[in-house]
mmCIF file of N, CA and C in Angstrom:
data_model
loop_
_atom_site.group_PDB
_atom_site.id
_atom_site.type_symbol
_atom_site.label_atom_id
_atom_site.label_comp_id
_atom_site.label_asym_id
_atom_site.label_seq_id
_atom_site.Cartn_x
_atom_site.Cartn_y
_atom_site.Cartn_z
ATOM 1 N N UNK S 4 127.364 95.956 70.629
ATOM 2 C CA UNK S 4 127.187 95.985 72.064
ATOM 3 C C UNK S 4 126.688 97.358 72.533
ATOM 4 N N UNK S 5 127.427 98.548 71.862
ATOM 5 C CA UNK S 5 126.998 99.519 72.800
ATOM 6 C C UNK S 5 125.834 100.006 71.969
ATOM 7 N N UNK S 6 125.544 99.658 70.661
ATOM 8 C CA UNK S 6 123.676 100.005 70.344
ATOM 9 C C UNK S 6 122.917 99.465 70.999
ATOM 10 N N UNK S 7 122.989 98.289 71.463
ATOM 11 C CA UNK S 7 122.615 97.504 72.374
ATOM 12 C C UNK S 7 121.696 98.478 73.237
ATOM 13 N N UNK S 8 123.497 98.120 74.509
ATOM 14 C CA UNK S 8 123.542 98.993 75.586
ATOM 15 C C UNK S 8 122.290 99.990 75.368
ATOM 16 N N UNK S 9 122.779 101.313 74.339
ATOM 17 C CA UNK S 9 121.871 102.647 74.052
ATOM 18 C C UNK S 9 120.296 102.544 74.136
ATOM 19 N N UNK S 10 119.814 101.539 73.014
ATOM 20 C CA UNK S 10 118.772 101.055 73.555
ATOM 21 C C UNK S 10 117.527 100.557 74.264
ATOM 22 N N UNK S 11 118.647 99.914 75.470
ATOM 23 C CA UNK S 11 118.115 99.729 76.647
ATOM 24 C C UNK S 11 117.972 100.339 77.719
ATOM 25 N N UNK S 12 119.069 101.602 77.436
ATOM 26 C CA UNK S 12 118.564 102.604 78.272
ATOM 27 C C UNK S 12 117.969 103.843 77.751
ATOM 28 N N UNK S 13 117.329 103.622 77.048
ATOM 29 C CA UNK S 13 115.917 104.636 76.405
ATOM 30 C C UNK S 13 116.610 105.650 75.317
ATOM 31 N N UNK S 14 117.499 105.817 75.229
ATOM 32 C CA UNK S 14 118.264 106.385 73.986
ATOM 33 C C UNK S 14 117.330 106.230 72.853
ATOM 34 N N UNK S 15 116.857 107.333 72.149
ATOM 35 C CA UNK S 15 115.731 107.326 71.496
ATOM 36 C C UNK S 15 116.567 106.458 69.399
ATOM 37 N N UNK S 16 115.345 106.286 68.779
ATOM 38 C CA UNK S 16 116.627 105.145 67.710
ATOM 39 C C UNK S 16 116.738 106.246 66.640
ATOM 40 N N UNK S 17 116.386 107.100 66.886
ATOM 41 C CA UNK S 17 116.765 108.518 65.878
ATOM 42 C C UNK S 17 118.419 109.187 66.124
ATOM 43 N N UNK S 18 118.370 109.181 67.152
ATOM 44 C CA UNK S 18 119.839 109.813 67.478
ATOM 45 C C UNK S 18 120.796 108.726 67.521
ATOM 46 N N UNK S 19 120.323 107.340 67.495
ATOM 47 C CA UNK S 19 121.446 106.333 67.281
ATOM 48 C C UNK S 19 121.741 106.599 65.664
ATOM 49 N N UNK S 20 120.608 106.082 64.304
ATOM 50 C CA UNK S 20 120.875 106.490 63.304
ATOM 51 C C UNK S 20 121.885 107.901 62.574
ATOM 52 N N UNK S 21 121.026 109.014 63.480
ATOM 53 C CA UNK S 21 121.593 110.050 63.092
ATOM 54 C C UNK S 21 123.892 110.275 63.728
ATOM 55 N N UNK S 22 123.765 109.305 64.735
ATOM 56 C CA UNK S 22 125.078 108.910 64.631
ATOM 57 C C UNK S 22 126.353 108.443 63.958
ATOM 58 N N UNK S 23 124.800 107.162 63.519
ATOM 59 C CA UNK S 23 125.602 105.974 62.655
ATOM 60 C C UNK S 23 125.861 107.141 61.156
ATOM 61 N N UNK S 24 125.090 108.158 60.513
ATOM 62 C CA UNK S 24 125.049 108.548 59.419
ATOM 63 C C UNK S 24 125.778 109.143 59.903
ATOM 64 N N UNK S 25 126.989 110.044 60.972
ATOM 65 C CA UNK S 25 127.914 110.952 61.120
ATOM 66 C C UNK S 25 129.313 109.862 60.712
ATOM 67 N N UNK S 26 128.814 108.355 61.394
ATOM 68 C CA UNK S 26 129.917 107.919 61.391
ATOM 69 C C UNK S 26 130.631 107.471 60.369
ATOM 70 N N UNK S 27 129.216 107.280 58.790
ATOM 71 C CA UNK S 27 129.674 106.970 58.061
ATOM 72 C C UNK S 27 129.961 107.522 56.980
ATOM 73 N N UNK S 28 129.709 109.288 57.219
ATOM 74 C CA UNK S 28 130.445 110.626 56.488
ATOM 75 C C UNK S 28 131.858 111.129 57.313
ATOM 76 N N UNK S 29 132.199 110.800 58.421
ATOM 77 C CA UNK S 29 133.429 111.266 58.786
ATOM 78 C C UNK S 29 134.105 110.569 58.844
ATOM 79 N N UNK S 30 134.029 108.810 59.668
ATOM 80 C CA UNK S 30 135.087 108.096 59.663
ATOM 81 C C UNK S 30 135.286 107.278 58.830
ATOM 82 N N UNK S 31 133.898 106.835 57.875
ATOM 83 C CA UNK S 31 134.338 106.106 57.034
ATOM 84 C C UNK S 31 134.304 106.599 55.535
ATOM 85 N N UNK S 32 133.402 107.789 55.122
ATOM 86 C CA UNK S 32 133.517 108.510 54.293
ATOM 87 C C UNK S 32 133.602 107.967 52.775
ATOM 88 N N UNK S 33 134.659 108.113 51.632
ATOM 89 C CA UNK S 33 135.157 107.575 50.664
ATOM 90 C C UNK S 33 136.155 106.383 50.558
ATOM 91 N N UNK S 34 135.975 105.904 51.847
ATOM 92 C CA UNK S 34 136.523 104.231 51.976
ATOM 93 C C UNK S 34 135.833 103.175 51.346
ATOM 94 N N UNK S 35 134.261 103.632 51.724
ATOM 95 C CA UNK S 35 133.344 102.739 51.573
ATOM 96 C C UNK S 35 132.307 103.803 51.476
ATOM 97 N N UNK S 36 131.849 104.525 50.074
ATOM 98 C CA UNK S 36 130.435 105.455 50.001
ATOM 99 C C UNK S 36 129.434 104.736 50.067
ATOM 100 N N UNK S 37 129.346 103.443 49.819
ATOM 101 C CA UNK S 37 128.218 102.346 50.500
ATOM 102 C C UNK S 37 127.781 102.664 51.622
ATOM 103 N N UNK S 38 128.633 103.237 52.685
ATOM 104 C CA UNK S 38 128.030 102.868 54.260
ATOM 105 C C UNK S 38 127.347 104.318 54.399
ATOM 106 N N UNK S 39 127.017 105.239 53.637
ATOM 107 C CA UNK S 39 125.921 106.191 54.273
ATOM 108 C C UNK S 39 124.657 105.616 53.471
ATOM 109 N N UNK S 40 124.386 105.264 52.713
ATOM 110 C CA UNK S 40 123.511 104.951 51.485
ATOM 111 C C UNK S 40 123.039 103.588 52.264
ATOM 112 N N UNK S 41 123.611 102.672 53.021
ATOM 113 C CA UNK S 41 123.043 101.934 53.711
ATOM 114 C C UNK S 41 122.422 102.195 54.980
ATOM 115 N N UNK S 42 123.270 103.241 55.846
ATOM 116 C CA UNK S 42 122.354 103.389 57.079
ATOM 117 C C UNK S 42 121.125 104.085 56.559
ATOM 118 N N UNK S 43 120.840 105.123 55.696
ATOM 119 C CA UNK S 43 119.921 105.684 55.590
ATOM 120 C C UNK S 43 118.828 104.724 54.705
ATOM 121 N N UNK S 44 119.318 103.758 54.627
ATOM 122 C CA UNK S 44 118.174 102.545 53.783
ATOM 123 C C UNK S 44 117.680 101.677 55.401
ATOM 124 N N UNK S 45 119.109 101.365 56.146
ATOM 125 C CA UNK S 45 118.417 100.803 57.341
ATOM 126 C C UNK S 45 117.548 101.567 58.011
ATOM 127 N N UNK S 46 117.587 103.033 58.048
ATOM 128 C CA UNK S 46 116.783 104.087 59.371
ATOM 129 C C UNK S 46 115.713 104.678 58.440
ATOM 130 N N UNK S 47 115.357 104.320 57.373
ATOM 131 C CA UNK S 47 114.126 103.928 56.848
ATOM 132 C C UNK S 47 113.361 102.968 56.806
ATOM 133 N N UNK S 48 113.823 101.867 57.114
ATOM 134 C CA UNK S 48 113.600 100.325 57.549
ATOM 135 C C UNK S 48 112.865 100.401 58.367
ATOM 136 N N UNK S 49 113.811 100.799 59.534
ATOM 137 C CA UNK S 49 113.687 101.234 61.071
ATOM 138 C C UNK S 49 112.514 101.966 60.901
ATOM 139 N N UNK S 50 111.864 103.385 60.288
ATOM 140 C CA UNK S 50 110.962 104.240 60.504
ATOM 141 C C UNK S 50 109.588 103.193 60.138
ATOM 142 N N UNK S 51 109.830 102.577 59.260
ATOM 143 C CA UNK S 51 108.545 101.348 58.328
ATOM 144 C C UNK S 51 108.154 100.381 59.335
ATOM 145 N N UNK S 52 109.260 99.494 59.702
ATOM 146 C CA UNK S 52 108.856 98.549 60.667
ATOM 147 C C UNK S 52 108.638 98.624 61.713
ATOM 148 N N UNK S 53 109.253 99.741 62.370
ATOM 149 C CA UNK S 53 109.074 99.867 64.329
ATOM 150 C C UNK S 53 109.700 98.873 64.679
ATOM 151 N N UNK S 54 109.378 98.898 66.005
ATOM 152 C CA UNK S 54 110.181 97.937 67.197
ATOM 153 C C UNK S 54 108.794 96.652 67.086
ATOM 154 N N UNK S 55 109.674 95.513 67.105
ATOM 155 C CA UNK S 55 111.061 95.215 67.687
ATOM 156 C C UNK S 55 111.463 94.785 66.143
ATOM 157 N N UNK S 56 111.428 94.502 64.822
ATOM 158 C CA UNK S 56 111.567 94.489 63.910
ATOM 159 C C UNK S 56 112.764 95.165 63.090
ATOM 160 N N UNK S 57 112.344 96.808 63.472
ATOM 161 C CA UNK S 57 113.172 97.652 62.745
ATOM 162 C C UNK S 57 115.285 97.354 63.962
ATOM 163 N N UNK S 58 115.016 96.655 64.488
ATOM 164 C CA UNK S 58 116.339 96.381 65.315
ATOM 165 C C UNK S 58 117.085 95.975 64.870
ATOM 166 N N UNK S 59 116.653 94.592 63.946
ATOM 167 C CA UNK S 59 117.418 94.052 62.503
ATOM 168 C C UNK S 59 118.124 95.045 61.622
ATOM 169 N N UNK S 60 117.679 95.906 61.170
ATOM 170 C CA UNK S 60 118.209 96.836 59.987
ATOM 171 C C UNK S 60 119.766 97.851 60.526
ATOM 172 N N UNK S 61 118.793 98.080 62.156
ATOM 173 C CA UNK S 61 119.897 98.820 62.945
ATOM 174 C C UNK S 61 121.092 98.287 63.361
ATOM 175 N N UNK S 62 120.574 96.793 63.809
ATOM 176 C CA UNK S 62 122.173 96.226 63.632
ATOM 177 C C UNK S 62 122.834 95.668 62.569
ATOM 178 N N UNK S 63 122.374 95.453 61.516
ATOM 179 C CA UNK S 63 122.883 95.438 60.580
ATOM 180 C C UNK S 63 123.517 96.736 60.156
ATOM 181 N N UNK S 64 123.106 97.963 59.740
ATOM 182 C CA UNK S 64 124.026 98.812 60.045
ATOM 183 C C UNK S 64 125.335 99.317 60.462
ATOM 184 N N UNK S 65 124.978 98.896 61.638
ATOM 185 C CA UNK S 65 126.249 98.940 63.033
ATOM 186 C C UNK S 65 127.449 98.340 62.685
ATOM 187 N N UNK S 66 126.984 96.517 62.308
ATOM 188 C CA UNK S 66 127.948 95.628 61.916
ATOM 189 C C UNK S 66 128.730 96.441 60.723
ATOM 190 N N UNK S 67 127.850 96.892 59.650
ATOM 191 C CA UNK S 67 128.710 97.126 58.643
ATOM 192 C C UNK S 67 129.547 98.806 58.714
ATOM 193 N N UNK S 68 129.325 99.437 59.474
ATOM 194 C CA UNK S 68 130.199 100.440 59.725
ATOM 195 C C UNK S 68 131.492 100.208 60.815
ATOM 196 N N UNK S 69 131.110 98.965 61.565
ATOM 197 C CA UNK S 69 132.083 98.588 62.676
ATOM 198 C C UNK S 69 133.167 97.739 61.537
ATOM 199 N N UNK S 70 132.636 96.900 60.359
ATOM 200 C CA UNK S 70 133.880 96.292 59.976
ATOM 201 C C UNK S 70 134.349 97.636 58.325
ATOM 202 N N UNK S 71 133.691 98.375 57.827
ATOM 203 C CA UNK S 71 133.963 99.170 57.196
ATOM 204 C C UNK S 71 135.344 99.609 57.427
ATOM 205 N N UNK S 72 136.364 99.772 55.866
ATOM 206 C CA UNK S 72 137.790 100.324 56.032
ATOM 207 C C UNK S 72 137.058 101.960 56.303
ATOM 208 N N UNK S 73 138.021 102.918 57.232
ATOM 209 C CA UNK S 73 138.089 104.163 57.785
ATOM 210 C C UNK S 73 139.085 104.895 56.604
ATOM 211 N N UNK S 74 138.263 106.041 56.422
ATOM 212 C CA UNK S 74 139.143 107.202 55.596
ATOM 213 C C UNK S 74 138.646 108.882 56.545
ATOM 214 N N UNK S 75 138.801 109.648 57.005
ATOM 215 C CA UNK S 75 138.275 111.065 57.370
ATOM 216 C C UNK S 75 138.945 111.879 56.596
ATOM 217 N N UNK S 76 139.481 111.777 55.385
ATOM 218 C CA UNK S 76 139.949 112.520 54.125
ATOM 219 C C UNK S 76 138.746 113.394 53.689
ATOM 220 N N UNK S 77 137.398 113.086 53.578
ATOM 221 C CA UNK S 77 136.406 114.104 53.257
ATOM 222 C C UNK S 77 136.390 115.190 54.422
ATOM 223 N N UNK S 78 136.330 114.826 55.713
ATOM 224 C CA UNK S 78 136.080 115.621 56.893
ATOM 225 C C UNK S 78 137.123 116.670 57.051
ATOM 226 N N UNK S 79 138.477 115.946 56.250
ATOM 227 C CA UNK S 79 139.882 116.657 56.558
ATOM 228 C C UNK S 79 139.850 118.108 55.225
ATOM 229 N N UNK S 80 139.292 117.434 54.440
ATOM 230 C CA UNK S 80 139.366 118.072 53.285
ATOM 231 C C UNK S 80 137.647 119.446 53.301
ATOM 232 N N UNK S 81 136.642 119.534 54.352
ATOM 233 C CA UNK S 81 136.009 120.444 54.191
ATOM 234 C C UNK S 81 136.563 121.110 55.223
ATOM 235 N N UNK S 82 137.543 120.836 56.296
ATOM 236 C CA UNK S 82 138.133 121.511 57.745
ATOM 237 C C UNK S 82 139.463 122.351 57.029
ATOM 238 N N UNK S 83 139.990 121.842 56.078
ATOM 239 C CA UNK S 83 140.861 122.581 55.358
ATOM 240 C C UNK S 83 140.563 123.524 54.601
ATOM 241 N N UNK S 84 138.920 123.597 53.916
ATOM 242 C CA UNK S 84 138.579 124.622 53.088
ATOM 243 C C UNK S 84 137.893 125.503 53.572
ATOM 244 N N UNK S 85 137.415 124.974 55.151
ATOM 245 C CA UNK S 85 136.932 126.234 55.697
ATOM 246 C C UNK S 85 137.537 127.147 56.108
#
């Protein structure tokens, strides 16, 4: 819903990606190391196909970081060594 939302109000699809890849080094991290290795396969998708095409890849993405198990044990663990 809210990529959606972003979207449609001109939110450019670089800074959505570059999100989704924060979200899936901090919140989901070593739960699932699948989910950075996939957005960055979808927001290459995305760069190949353009609109309205590359929208598929992006929500696919989305879906799989929204049902992805959450760990921030990597994030916790470079905030501790800094």
């Amino acid at each position: 819903y809210w990529m959606a939302r972003m979207l449609a109000g001109g939110e450019p699809p670089e800074t959505i990606f570059r999100r989704m890849a924060c979200v899936a080094s901090e919140d989901i991290s070593n739960a699932d190391p699948q989910a950075l290795v996939l957005v960055m396969a979808a927001w290459q998708s995305y760069e190949r196909l353009g609109l309205p095409e590359g929208e598929l890849p992006m929500a696919q993405a989305c879906v799989y970081l929204a049902c992805a198990p959450k760990s921030n044990a990597s994030y916790n663990a470079i905030k501790a060594a800094k």
